[in-house]
Short mmCIF file of C-alpha atoms and ligand atoms in Angstrom, two decimals:
data_model
loop_
_atom_site.label_atom_id
_atom_site.label_comp_id
_atom_site.label_asym_id
_atom_site.label_seq_id
_atom_site.Cartn_x
_atom_site.Cartn_y
_atom_site.Cartn_z
CA UNK A 1 0.11 -0.40 -0.37
CA UNK A 2 1.34 2.91 -1.38
CA UNK A 3 0.81 6.14 0.02
CA UNK A 4 2.01 9.73 -2.31
CA UNK A 5 2.62 13.14 -0.74
CA UNK A 6 4.55 14.88 -2.79
CA UNK A 7 5.45 19.09 -3.72
CA UNK A 8 3.54 19.49 -7.04
CA UNK A 9 -0.63 20.63 -5.84
CA UNK A 10 -1.75 18.79 -8.60
CA UNK A 11 -5.17 18.54 -7.90
CA UNK A 12 -9.05 20.20 -6.85
CA UNK A 13 -9.76 19.45 -4.06
CA UNK A 14 -8.02 22.09 -1.26
CA UNK A 15 -7.49 22.00 3.00
CA UNK A 16 -7.43 25.52 3.85
CA UNK A 17 -5.72 26.15 7.39
CA UNK A 18 -6.30 29.14 9.10
CA UNK A 19 -5.55 30.64 13.14
CA UNK A 20 -7.20 34.15 12.14
CA UNK A 21 -10.63 33.50 10.41
CA UNK A 22 -10.09 37.10 8.19
CA UNK A 23 -7.00 35.33 6.87
CA UNK A 24 -9.33 33.53 4.91
CA UNK A 25 -11.21 36.60 2.31
CA UNK A 26 -7.45 35.99 1.03
CA UNK A 27 -8.77 33.00 -0.40
CA UNK A 28 -9.82 33.84 -3.69
CA UNK A 29 -12.29 30.51 -4.05
CA UNK A 30 -14.18 31.70 -0.91
CA UNK A 31 -17.11 33.49 -1.16
CA UNK A 32 -18.81 36.06 1.21
CA UNK A 33 -21.78 33.70 1.40
CA UNK A 34 -19.21 30.38 2.67
CA UNK A 35 -16.88 32.99 4.30
CA UNK A 36 -20.41 33.89 6.87
CA UNK A 37 -20.75 30.24 7.25
CA UNK A 38 -17.37 29.78 7.21
CA UNK A 39 -17.68 32.48 10.15
CA UNK A 40 -21.09 30.83 12.44
CA UNK A 41 -19.15 27.54 11.65
CA UNK A 42 -15.95 28.12 13.68
CA UNK A 43 -18.07 30.33 16.25
CA UNK A 44 -20.30 26.55 17.34
CA UNK A 45 -16.44 25.04 17.93
CA UNK A 46 -16.29 23.08 14.47
CA UNK A 47 -12.97 22.75 13.67
CA UNK A 48 -13.07 21.18 9.82
CA UNK A 49 -15.50 22.99 7.34
CA UNK A 50 -16.86 21.63 4.09
CA UNK A 51 -17.52 23.80 1.64
CA UNK A 52 -18.82 21.71 -1.75
CA UNK A 53 -19.01 23.07 -4.30
CA UNK A 54 -21.14 21.40 -6.25
CA UNK A 55 -17.85 18.55 -6.79
CA UNK A 56 -15.13 20.28 -6.05
CA UNK A 57 -14.48 20.20 -1.64
CA UNK A 58 -12.76 23.46 0.43
CA UNK A 59 -12.43 22.74 3.75
CA UNK A 60 -10.94 24.38 5.82
CA UNK A 61 -9.76 24.50 8.68
CA UNK A 62 -9.35 26.14 12.56
CA UNK A 63 -6.44 25.15 14.17
CA UNK A 64 -6.25 27.27 17.97
CA UNK A 65 -3.26 27.56 19.60
CA UNK A 66 -3.14 25.13 22.48
CA UNK A 67 -1.39 24.91 26.54
CA UNK A 68 1.29 24.13 24.89
CA UNK A 69 3.61 24.29 21.11
CA UNK A 70 3.03 20.20 21.33
CA UNK A 71 -0.80 20.07 21.52
CA UNK A 72 -0.69 22.62 18.58
CA UNK A 73 0.82 20.51 16.73
CA UNK A 74 -1.02 17.43 17.99
CA UNK A 75 -4.56 19.34 17.53
CA UNK A 76 -2.51 19.53 13.63
CA UNK A 77 -2.36 16.06 13.00
CA UNK A 78 -5.89 14.94 14.51
CA UNK A 79 -6.94 17.59 12.36
CA UNK A 80 -5.62 15.41 9.61
CA UNK A 81 -6.90 13.09 10.29
CA UNK A 82 -10.74 14.52 10.17
CA UNK A 83 -9.59 15.71 6.53
CA UNK A 84 -8.74 12.03 5.89
CA UNK A 85 -12.48 10.22 7.03
CA UNK A 86 -13.68 13.33 4.77
CA UNK A 87 -12.06 12.61 1.93
CA UNK A 88 -12.50 9.28 1.89
CA UNK A 89 -16.91 9.91 2.53
CA UNK A 90 -16.88 12.21 -0.81
CA UNK A 91 -14.31 9.92 -2.93
CA UNK A 92 -11.42 11.67 -2.64
CA UNK A 93 -8.40 11.26 -4.18
CA UNK A 94 -5.51 13.51 -4.37
CA UNK A 95 -5.85 16.94 -1.90
CA UNK A 96 -4.03 19.90 -1.83
CA UNK A 97 -2.81 21.74 0.87
CA UNK A 98 -2.52 25.06 1.91
CA UNK A 99 -0.95 27.42 5.22
CA UNK A 100 -1.80 29.91 6.23
CA UNK A 101 -1.69 29.96 10.05
CA UNK A 102 1.91 31.10 12.12
CA UNK A 103 2.51 27.65 12.76
CA UNK A 104 5.18 26.79 10.36
CA UNK A 105 4.50 23.30 9.40
CA UNK A 106 0.82 23.12 10.41
CA UNK A 107 0.13 21.63 6.35
CA UNK A 108 3.38 19.26 7.30
CA UNK A 109 1.83 18.15 10.51
CA UNK A 110 -2.14 17.64 9.47
CA UNK A 111 -0.49 15.67 5.74
CA UNK A 112 0.98 13.81 8.36
CA UNK A 113 -1.50 13.39 10.76
CA UNK A 114 -3.85 12.36 6.94
CA UNK A 115 -1.58 10.41 5.21
CA UNK A 116 -1.46 8.23 8.65
CA UNK A 117 -5.38 7.98 9.21
CA UNK A 118 -5.77 6.85 5.42
CA UNK A 119 -2.67 3.47 6.84
CA UNK A 120 -5.51 0.19 5.27
CA UNK A 121 -5.18 -3.58 6.39
CA UNK A 122 -7.46 -5.50 3.45
CA UNK A 123 -5.02 -8.26 2.50
CA UNK A 124 -7.21 -10.81 3.66
CA UNK A 125 -10.76 -8.96 2.95
CA UNK A 126 -12.75 -10.71 0.01
CA UNK A 127 -14.29 -6.62 -1.32
CA UNK A 128 -10.68 -5.12 -0.88
CA UNK A 129 -11.16 -3.06 -4.24
CA UNK A 130 -15.02 -2.07 -2.82
CA UNK A 131 -13.47 -1.22 0.66
CA UNK A 132 -9.96 1.22 -0.53
CA UNK A 133 -9.60 4.37 0.45
CA UNK A 134 -10.69 6.55 -1.98
CA UNK A 135 -7.58 9.11 -1.04
CA UNK A 136 -4.72 8.05 -3.13
CA UNK A 137 -2.03 11.19 -2.10
CA UNK A 138 -1.91 15.07 -0.47
CA UNK A 139 -0.08 17.68 -1.59
CA UNK A 140 1.52 21.50 -0.77
CA UNK A 141 1.00 24.95 -2.55
CA UNK A 142 4.50 27.06 -2.53
CA UNK A 143 4.62 28.12 0.65
CA UNK A 144 3.12 25.40 3.06
CA UNK A 145 6.63 22.76 3.07
CA UNK A 146 10.01 22.56 1.70
CA UNK A 147 10.95 19.58 -0.18
CA UNK A 148 12.92 18.25 2.24
CA UNK A 149 10.66 18.24 4.68
CA UNK A 150 7.71 16.56 2.15
CA UNK A 151 9.62 13.73 1.23
CA UNK A 152 11.15 13.07 4.84
CA UNK A 153 7.50 12.60 5.80
CA UNK A 154 7.01 10.37 2.89
CA UNK A 155 9.34 8.47 4.25
CA UNK A 156 8.13 8.03 7.54
CA UNK A 157 5.01 7.75 6.86
CA UNK A 158 6.13 4.41 4.29
CA UNK A 159 8.11 3.53 7.94
CA UNK A 160 5.62 3.56 9.58
CA UNK A 161 2.94 1.07 6.94
CA UNK A 162 5.30 -1.06 7.22
CA UNK A 163 5.93 -1.54 10.18
CA UNK A 164 1.60 -1.75 10.44
CA UNK A 165 1.47 -4.32 8.36
CA UNK A 166 3.96 -6.02 10.05
CA UNK A 167 1.85 -5.96 13.07
CA UNK A 168 -0.91 -6.62 11.64
CA UNK A 169 -0.01 -9.71 9.61
CA UNK A 170 -1.14 -13.18 11.81
CA UNK A 171 1.20 -15.53 13.31
CA UNK A 172 -0.52 -18.05 10.44
CA UNK A 173 0.94 -15.92 7.97
CA UNK A 174 4.14 -13.55 9.41
CA UNK A 175 6.38 -16.90 11.62
CA UNK A 176 9.72 -16.51 12.70
CA UNK A 177 11.39 -17.45 9.24
CA UNK A 178 8.48 -15.81 7.69
CA UNK A 179 9.52 -12.13 9.88
CA UNK A 180 13.72 -13.01 9.43
CA UNK A 181 12.49 -13.26 4.72
CA UNK A 182 9.93 -9.72 5.31
CA UNK A 183 13.31 -7.49 6.87
CA UNK A 184 15.66 -8.95 4.52
CA UNK A 185 12.86 -7.70 1.67
CA UNK A 186 13.09 -4.05 3.39
CA UNK A 187 16.35 -3.76 3.56
CA UNK A 188 16.65 -4.32 0.05
CA UNK A 189 13.86 -2.34 -0.84
CA UNK A 190 15.19 0.23 1.49
CA UNK A 191 19.27 -0.09 0.46
CA UNK A 192 20.88 -1.41 3.94
CA UNK A 193 22.93 -4.47 4.98
CA UNK A 194 20.95 -7.26 6.08
CA UNK A 195 21.73 -10.44 7.33
CA UNK A 196 20.04 -13.60 8.87
CA UNK A 197 21.04 -16.60 11.83
CA UNK A 198 18.94 -19.96 11.23
CA UNK A 199 18.64 -22.01 14.18
CA UNK A 200 21.89 -23.78 13.32
CA UNK A 201 24.04 -20.89 13.39
CA UNK A 202 21.87 -19.81 16.87
CA UNK A 203 22.95 -22.89 18.05
CA UNK A 204 25.81 -22.16 17.44
CA UNK A 205 26.13 -19.08 19.29
CA UNK A 206 25.27 -20.43 22.11
CA UNK A 207 21.75 -18.18 22.17
CA UNK A 208 20.37 -19.81 24.93
CA UNK A 209 17.00 -17.10 25.89
CA UNK A 210 15.86 -17.51 22.52
CA UNK A 211 16.42 -20.96 21.73
CA UNK A 212 14.63 -22.55 25.19
CA UNK A 213 11.72 -20.03 24.52
CA UNK A 214 11.83 -22.00 20.87
CA UNK A 215 11.78 -25.01 22.50
CA UNK A 216 7.78 -25.78 22.86
CA UNK A 217 7.47 -23.70 19.75
CA UNK A 218 6.93 -26.14 15.55
CA UNK A 219 8.73 -23.38 13.61
CA UNK A 220 12.26 -22.29 13.82
CA UNK A 221 13.78 -19.07 15.81
CA UNK A 222 15.46 -16.55 13.86
CA UNK A 223 18.52 -13.86 14.58
CA UNK A 224 18.10 -10.99 11.36
CA UNK A 225 20.85 -7.97 12.23
CA UNK A 226 20.45 -5.32 9.93
CA UNK A 227 23.09 -2.62 9.42
CA UNK A 228 23.55 1.15 7.27
CA UNK A 229 26.53 2.28 7.35
CA UNK A 230 26.12 6.09 5.60
CA UNK A 231 29.11 7.48 3.77
CA UNK A 232 30.45 9.50 6.34
CA UNK A 233 28.99 8.56 9.50
CA UNK A 234 28.98 11.51 11.82
CA UNK A 235 29.42 8.45 15.13
CA UNK A 236 32.61 7.01 15.38
CA UNK A 237 30.99 3.45 17.19
CA UNK A 238 27.25 2.50 16.07
CA UNK A 239 23.84 2.96 17.35
CA UNK A 240 22.56 -0.50 18.18
CA UNK A 241 18.64 -0.85 17.46
CA UNK A 242 17.05 -3.66 19.09
CA UNK A 243 13.45 -5.11 18.27
CA UNK A 244 11.07 -7.67 20.51
CA UNK A 245 9.93 -10.49 17.69
CA UNK A 246 8.29 -12.64 20.02
CA UNK A 247 6.13 -13.57 16.57
CA UNK A 248 3.01 -14.82 18.62
CA UNK A 249 3.23 -15.11 22.88
CA UNK A 250 0.68 -17.86 23.91
CA UNK A 251 2.49 -17.51 27.51
CA UNK A 252 4.40 -21.07 26.92
CA UNK A 253 3.02 -23.90 29.83
CA UNK A 254 2.20 -20.49 32.00
CA UNK A 255 -0.12 -20.15 29.24
CA UNK A 256 -2.24 -16.97 29.29
CA UNK A 257 -5.72 -17.13 30.53
CA UNK A 258 -7.94 -17.24 26.84
CA UNK A 259 -10.07 -14.85 28.27
CA UNK A 260 -9.36 -12.32 25.89
CA UNK A 261 -5.65 -11.55 26.69
CA UNK A 262 -4.27 -13.73 23.90
CA UNK A 263 -6.43 -12.00 21.44
CA UNK A 264 -3.38 -9.18 20.42
CA UNK A 265 -0.80 -12.07 20.53
CA UNK A 266 0.41 -11.79 17.47
CA UNK A 267 1.47 -8.06 18.00
CA UNK A 268 4.79 -8.97 20.28
CA UNK A 269 6.31 -9.05 17.67
CA UNK A 270 5.92 -4.94 17.48
CA UNK A 271 9.41 -4.07 19.06
CA UNK A 272 11.41 -5.46 15.60
CA UNK A 273 8.23 -3.74 13.38
CA UNK A 274 9.22 -0.95 14.78
CA UNK A 275 13.52 -1.07 14.41
CA UNK A 276 12.77 -2.91 10.76
CA UNK A 277 10.99 0.00 10.16
CA UNK A 278 13.05 2.79 11.77
CA UNK A 279 15.87 1.08 10.26
CA UNK A 280 14.24 1.54 6.25
CA UNK A 281 13.44 5.53 7.34
CA UNK A 282 17.01 5.79 8.04
CA UNK A 283 18.58 4.38 5.11
CA UNK A 284 15.71 5.98 2.78
CA UNK A 285 16.23 9.71 4.32
CA UNK A 286 20.45 8.10 4.13
CA UNK A 287 20.79 9.58 8.48
CA UNK A 288 24.42 10.23 8.56
CA UNK A 289 24.95 7.48 11.05
CA UNK A 290 25.30 4.44 11.51
CA UNK A 291 23.17 1.94 12.74
CA UNK A 292 21.93 -1.69 13.53
CA UNK A 293 19.67 -3.80 14.60
CA UNK A 294 18.51 -7.09 16.11
CA UNK A 295 15.87 -9.03 15.79
CA UNK A 296 15.95 -12.26 17.79
CA UNK A 297 12.64 -13.60 16.90
CA UNK A 298 10.02 -17.42 18.09
CA UNK A 299 7.05 -17.61 18.97
CA UNK A 300 6.13 -18.78 22.31
CA UNK A 301 3.95 -21.75 22.71
CA UNK A 302 3.94 -24.85 25.35
CA UNK A 303 4.98 -27.53 23.11
CA UNK A 304 6.27 -30.75 24.14
CA UNK A 305 9.54 -29.38 24.31
CA UNK A 306 8.90 -26.47 25.81
CA UNK A 307 10.75 -24.72 28.41
CA UNK A 308 9.21 -25.27 32.02
CA UNK A 309 9.02 -23.22 35.04
CA UNK A 310 12.13 -24.40 37.26
CA UNK A 311 14.55 -25.03 34.22
CA UNK A 312 17.37 -23.32 34.66
CA UNK A 313 18.98 -21.57 31.56
CA UNK A 314 22.12 -21.01 30.42
CA UNK A 315 22.17 -17.47 28.34
CA UNK A 316 24.74 -16.47 26.12
CA UNK A 317 26.28 -14.38 28.61
CA UNK A 318 26.76 -16.86 30.27
CA UNK A 319 23.85 -15.83 33.00
CA UNK A 320 22.02 -18.75 34.04
CA UNK A 321 18.41 -17.65 34.89
CA UNK A 322 16.29 -19.46 36.83
CA UNK A 323 12.43 -20.05 34.78
CA UNK A 324 9.69 -19.25 36.89
CA UNK A 325 6.79 -18.39 34.96
CA UNK A 326 7.50 -19.43 30.24
CA UNK A 327 4.97 -15.56 29.64
CA UNK A 328 7.78 -13.64 30.64
CA UNK A 329 9.42 -14.73 27.66
CA UNK A 330 10.37 -11.01 26.15
CA UNK A 331 13.46 -11.24 28.66
CA UNK A 332 15.05 -13.97 27.47
CA UNK A 333 15.13 -13.27 24.01
CA UNK A 334 16.12 -9.72 24.58
CA UNK A 335 19.06 -11.44 26.99
CA UNK A 336 20.50 -13.23 23.76
CA UNK A 337 20.62 -9.95 21.48
CA UNK A 338 21.26 -7.24 23.75
CA UNK A 339 24.63 -9.21 25.21
CA UNK A 340 24.89 -9.56 21.32
CA UNK A 341 25.50 -6.14 20.66
CA UNK A 342 28.23 -5.93 23.21
CA UNK A 343 29.97 -6.77 20.47
CA UNK A 344 29.74 -3.56 18.58
CA UNK A 345 30.79 -1.54 21.94
CA UNK A 346 28.30 0.90 21.56
CA UNK A 347 27.74 4.56 21.79
CA UNK A 348 23.81 4.12 22.08
CA UNK A 349 21.25 1.01 22.68
CA UNK A 350 18.06 1.54 22.65
CA UNK A 351 15.83 -1.48 22.71
CA UNK A 352 11.86 -1.50 21.84
CA UNK A 353 10.11 -4.74 22.72
CA UNK A 354 5.68 -5.05 23.50
CA UNK A 355 7.80 -7.07 27.61
CA UNK A 356 5.45 -6.25 29.92
CA UNK A 357 1.18 -6.42 31.59
CA UNK A 358 1.99 -3.81 34.53
CA UNK A 359 3.98 -0.41 32.13
CA UNK A 360 0.08 -1.28 30.01
CA UNK A 361 -1.10 -0.86 33.64
CA UNK A 362 1.08 2.33 34.45
CA UNK A 363 0.63 4.72 31.46
CA UNK A 364 -2.36 2.73 29.37
CA UNK A 365 -2.07 3.73 25.99
CA UNK A 366 -1.44 7.17 26.28
CA UNK A 367 2.49 6.45 26.42
CA UNK A 368 5.83 4.42 26.46
CA UNK A 369 7.66 3.29 30.42
CA UNK A 370 11.31 3.75 29.47
CA UNK A 371 14.82 3.73 32.06
CA UNK A 372 17.92 2.48 31.00
CA UNK A 373 21.33 4.20 32.08
CA UNK A 374 21.51 6.00 29.64
CA UNK A 375 23.16 10.19 29.91
CA UNK A 376 21.02 12.95 31.25
CA UNK A 377 21.02 15.22 28.40
CA UNK A 378 20.30 11.30 25.72
CA UNK A 379 16.59 11.06 28.28
CA UNK A 380 15.85 14.44 27.86
CA UNK A 381 16.69 14.29 23.76
CA UNK A 382 14.15 11.45 23.76
CA UNK A 383 11.37 13.06 26.00
CA UNK A 384 11.20 16.36 24.05
CA UNK A 385 11.60 14.36 20.72
CA UNK A 386 8.02 12.29 22.14
CA UNK A 387 7.13 15.90 22.77
CA UNK A 388 7.64 17.09 19.96
CA UNK A 389 6.05 13.88 18.02
CA UNK A 390 3.55 13.12 20.61
CA UNK A 391 4.82 9.63 21.28
CA UNK A 392 5.06 10.50 24.69
CA UNK A 393 8.01 8.98 27.27
CA UNK A 394 7.92 8.54 31.38
CA UNK A 395 11.36 7.84 32.59
CA UNK A 396 10.51 4.66 34.87
CA UNK A 397 14.08 3.79 37.55
CA UNK A 398 15.99 1.32 37.86
CA UNK A 399 16.27 0.98 41.34
CA UNK A 400 19.39 -1.85 42.96
CA UNK A 401 15.68 -3.01 45.41
CA UNK A 402 14.07 -3.99 42.17
CA UNK A 403 17.56 -6.69 41.23
CA UNK A 404 16.45 -7.90 45.36
CA UNK A 405 13.09 -8.78 42.81
CA UNK A 406 15.49 -10.54 40.84
CA UNK A 407 17.64 -12.22 43.31
CA UNK A 408 17.44 -16.54 42.46
CA UNK A 409 17.94 -19.01 44.72
CA UNK A 410 19.34 -21.58 42.28
CA UNK A 411 20.31 -19.48 39.51
CA UNK A 412 22.05 -16.03 38.03
CA UNK A 413 18.93 -14.68 38.38
CA UNK A 414 14.89 -15.29 38.05
CA UNK A 415 12.89 -13.92 35.13
CA UNK A 416 10.64 -12.89 37.32
CA UNK A 417 10.11 -9.98 40.26
CA UNK A 418 6.48 -10.91 41.85
CA UNK A 419 3.88 -8.96 42.35
CA UNK A 420 4.72 -5.37 42.68
CA UNK A 421 6.58 -2.94 40.44
CA UNK A 422 7.38 -6.03 37.45
CA UNK A 423 8.11 -3.30 34.36
CA UNK A 424 11.04 -2.09 36.86
CA UNK A 425 12.07 -5.48 37.02
CA UNK A 426 11.73 -6.53 34.12
CA UNK A 427 13.63 -3.16 33.19
CA UNK A 428 16.48 -4.96 35.53
CA UNK A 429 16.86 -8.30 34.34
CA UNK A 430 17.68 -6.37 30.81
CA UNK A 431 20.18 -4.90 32.20
CA UNK A 432 22.10 -7.95 33.29
CA UNK A 433 23.14 -8.08 30.01
CA UNK A 434 24.68 -4.65 28.34
CA UNK A 435 27.53 -2.56 30.66
CA UNK A 436 27.09 0.75 27.98
CA UNK A 437 24.51 3.45 27.17
CA UNK A 438 21.24 1.62 27.19
CA UNK A 439 17.89 2.79 27.19
CA UNK A 440 14.51 0.22 27.40
CA UNK A 441 10.92 1.35 25.96
CA UNK A 442 8.24 -0.60 26.78
CA UNK A 443 5.61 -0.07 23.61
CA UNK A 444 3.57 -2.89 25.44
CA UNK A 445 0.27 -0.20 26.03
CA UNK A 446 0.39 1.79 22.83
CA UNK A 447 1.36 -0.82 19.97
CA UNK A 448 -1.98 -2.00 19.82
CA UNK A 449 -4.97 -0.39 18.95
CA UNK A 450 -8.27 -1.37 19.46
CA UNK A 451 -10.29 0.93 18.41
CA UNK A 452 -9.51 3.68 15.99
CA UNK A 453 -7.59 6.61 18.33
CA UNK A 454 -7.10 9.41 15.72
CA UNK A 455 -4.83 9.21 13.73
CA UNK A 456 -3.82 5.70 14.40
CA UNK A 457 -6.63 2.65 12.86
CA UNK A 458 -7.53 0.42 15.18
CA UNK A 459 -4.64 -2.26 14.65
CA UNK A 460 -1.08 -2.18 15.05
CA UNK A 461 0.35 1.76 15.33
CA UNK A 462 3.98 1.91 14.76
CA UNK A 463 3.36 3.53 17.88
CA UNK A 464 6.99 5.36 19.21
CA UNK A 465 8.62 4.67 15.44
CA UNK A 466 7.98 9.25 15.22
CA UNK A 467 9.71 9.38 18.41
CA UNK A 468 12.71 7.16 17.54
CA UNK A 469 13.05 9.03 14.05
CA UNK A 470 12.51 12.15 15.77
CA UNK A 471 15.64 11.10 18.31
CA UNK A 472 18.21 10.55 15.60
CA UNK A 473 17.29 13.25 13.49
CA UNK A 474 18.53 15.29 16.10
CA UNK A 475 21.32 13.83 17.32
CA UNK A 476 22.85 13.79 13.53
CA UNK A 477 22.87 17.27 14.32
CA UNK A 478 24.15 17.51 17.36
N1 BES B 501 3.98 -9.92 25.93
C1 BES B 501 3.95 -9.87 27.16
C2 BES B 501 3.43 -8.23 27.43
C3 BES B 501 2.20 -7.68 27.12
C4 BES B 501 0.95 -8.17 28.21
C5 BES B 501 2.28 -6.74 25.80
C6 BES B 501 0.44 -7.06 27.46
C7 BES B 501 1.08 -6.21 25.24
C8 BES B 501 0.61 -6.13 26.44
C9 BES B 501 4.66 -10.42 28.29
O1 BES B 501 5.52 -11.38 27.18
C10 BES B 501 4.16 -11.23 28.41
O2 BES B 501 3.51 -11.94 29.10
N2 BES B 501 4.91 -10.51 30.02
C11 BES B 501 4.35 -10.83 31.84
C12 BES B 501 5.31 -11.44 31.82
C13 BES B 501 4.89 -11.77 33.78
C14 BES B 501 5.31 -13.09 33.37
C15 BES B 501 6.46 -11.76 34.74
C16 BES B 501 3.88 -10.07 32.25
O3 BES B 501 3.52 -8.68 31.70
O4 BES B 501 2.23 -9.45 32.79
MN1 MN B 502 5.18 -13.20 27.94
ZN1 ZN B 503 6.16 -11.25 25.67
#
């Protein structure tokens, strides 16, 4: 599925964004009656007003400033979602956006909201043709967006679409091996290198965490390594992204209760989808950064050979783990990936994982729980990117006492930390496998939507992608 975002106006339908009604008199498109109608509609707090000129549509939007700039930006994106719904309702294919406001990026932000809201996953629908949105593209009036901004937005949207589709694919299609194939294909298209480890190689590398989770499965695990090397990198040591690639999480022998709790578990590879999409965008935009991404992938099932509560597993690092809950599988596979990252002597490592229900319970669908050992400046840069993109972060602590909760009587550590502090005890587990500046992003609450929310459709959201790309773009400027 593709969405065209270009700078040249190509079409007859128009969007005007204004922050002051008076500015609308500059718009040749609108007559006195229409201006009066718009005025009354704005007075009644409508944000988008539709003028139907017998087959040619003009949408006039009022952008009110909010308390913070970030909130005004987000209002623009949400306006875009509204414009997307209207465009499809009126069977519009392409539309042009003009920014009349004092917010320089208003048209871009509205376009972002429109494009992200227009995503569909119709692969398994018999009536796909009929259901397909009419909207296929957006263009901008001359001064409303720069060529560079437009290209960047188009790539970001493309990356998000790709990540959402990976999340939406069910296990019946997306096995660990298929995920590795998809990653390789995206690498080819985006222009970065992909190396795939099969089971034999994973055994050879002694990735005990990944292998133990895979034991109950009928399908082999994979480990994908993506690498983008620019012509001239600003970082001497690479940045490493790690994504949890559990293509389905039944809980294993510590089976999840059947009532609803497994319904969305095809999305347990959202971290993998996010880092793959991010690599695509990084390579397409040719960011001057050397970036590597790692995806350990398997499903988690209670097959005959499955690892059991009480097992002691030796991880790739050599550390032993007492498994007390096979449903705490994400940290088992991530432990090996974080260990693997050490060989690059990375400047910074970020992992993205649908790791704990506790993180989802704490912040719900409105932000990402993060924690880590990166410096304060790095943490602030992440926080700022989160606000700018409205994919917000809440930092949780990595206090020693949470580490005490995962001490084991029989092994070095155990994979569960008791009834409280679940997001942090998971973080402490991961910390054992790091020796570099590191940030962990628990996206369990935000990666999958069960109802449409603004520009996030039902299903995979790729929430966090814009945050991390924003972070990397600023990183490459700093
Ligand atoms: N994939 C789940 C976490 C999850 C829960 C993601 C809900 C999205 C929505 C993870 O593997 C898991 O099962 N975590 C357990 C850990 C526990 C057994 C220590 C959890 O959070 O309950
Ligand atoms: Mn689990
Ligand atoms: Zn899981």
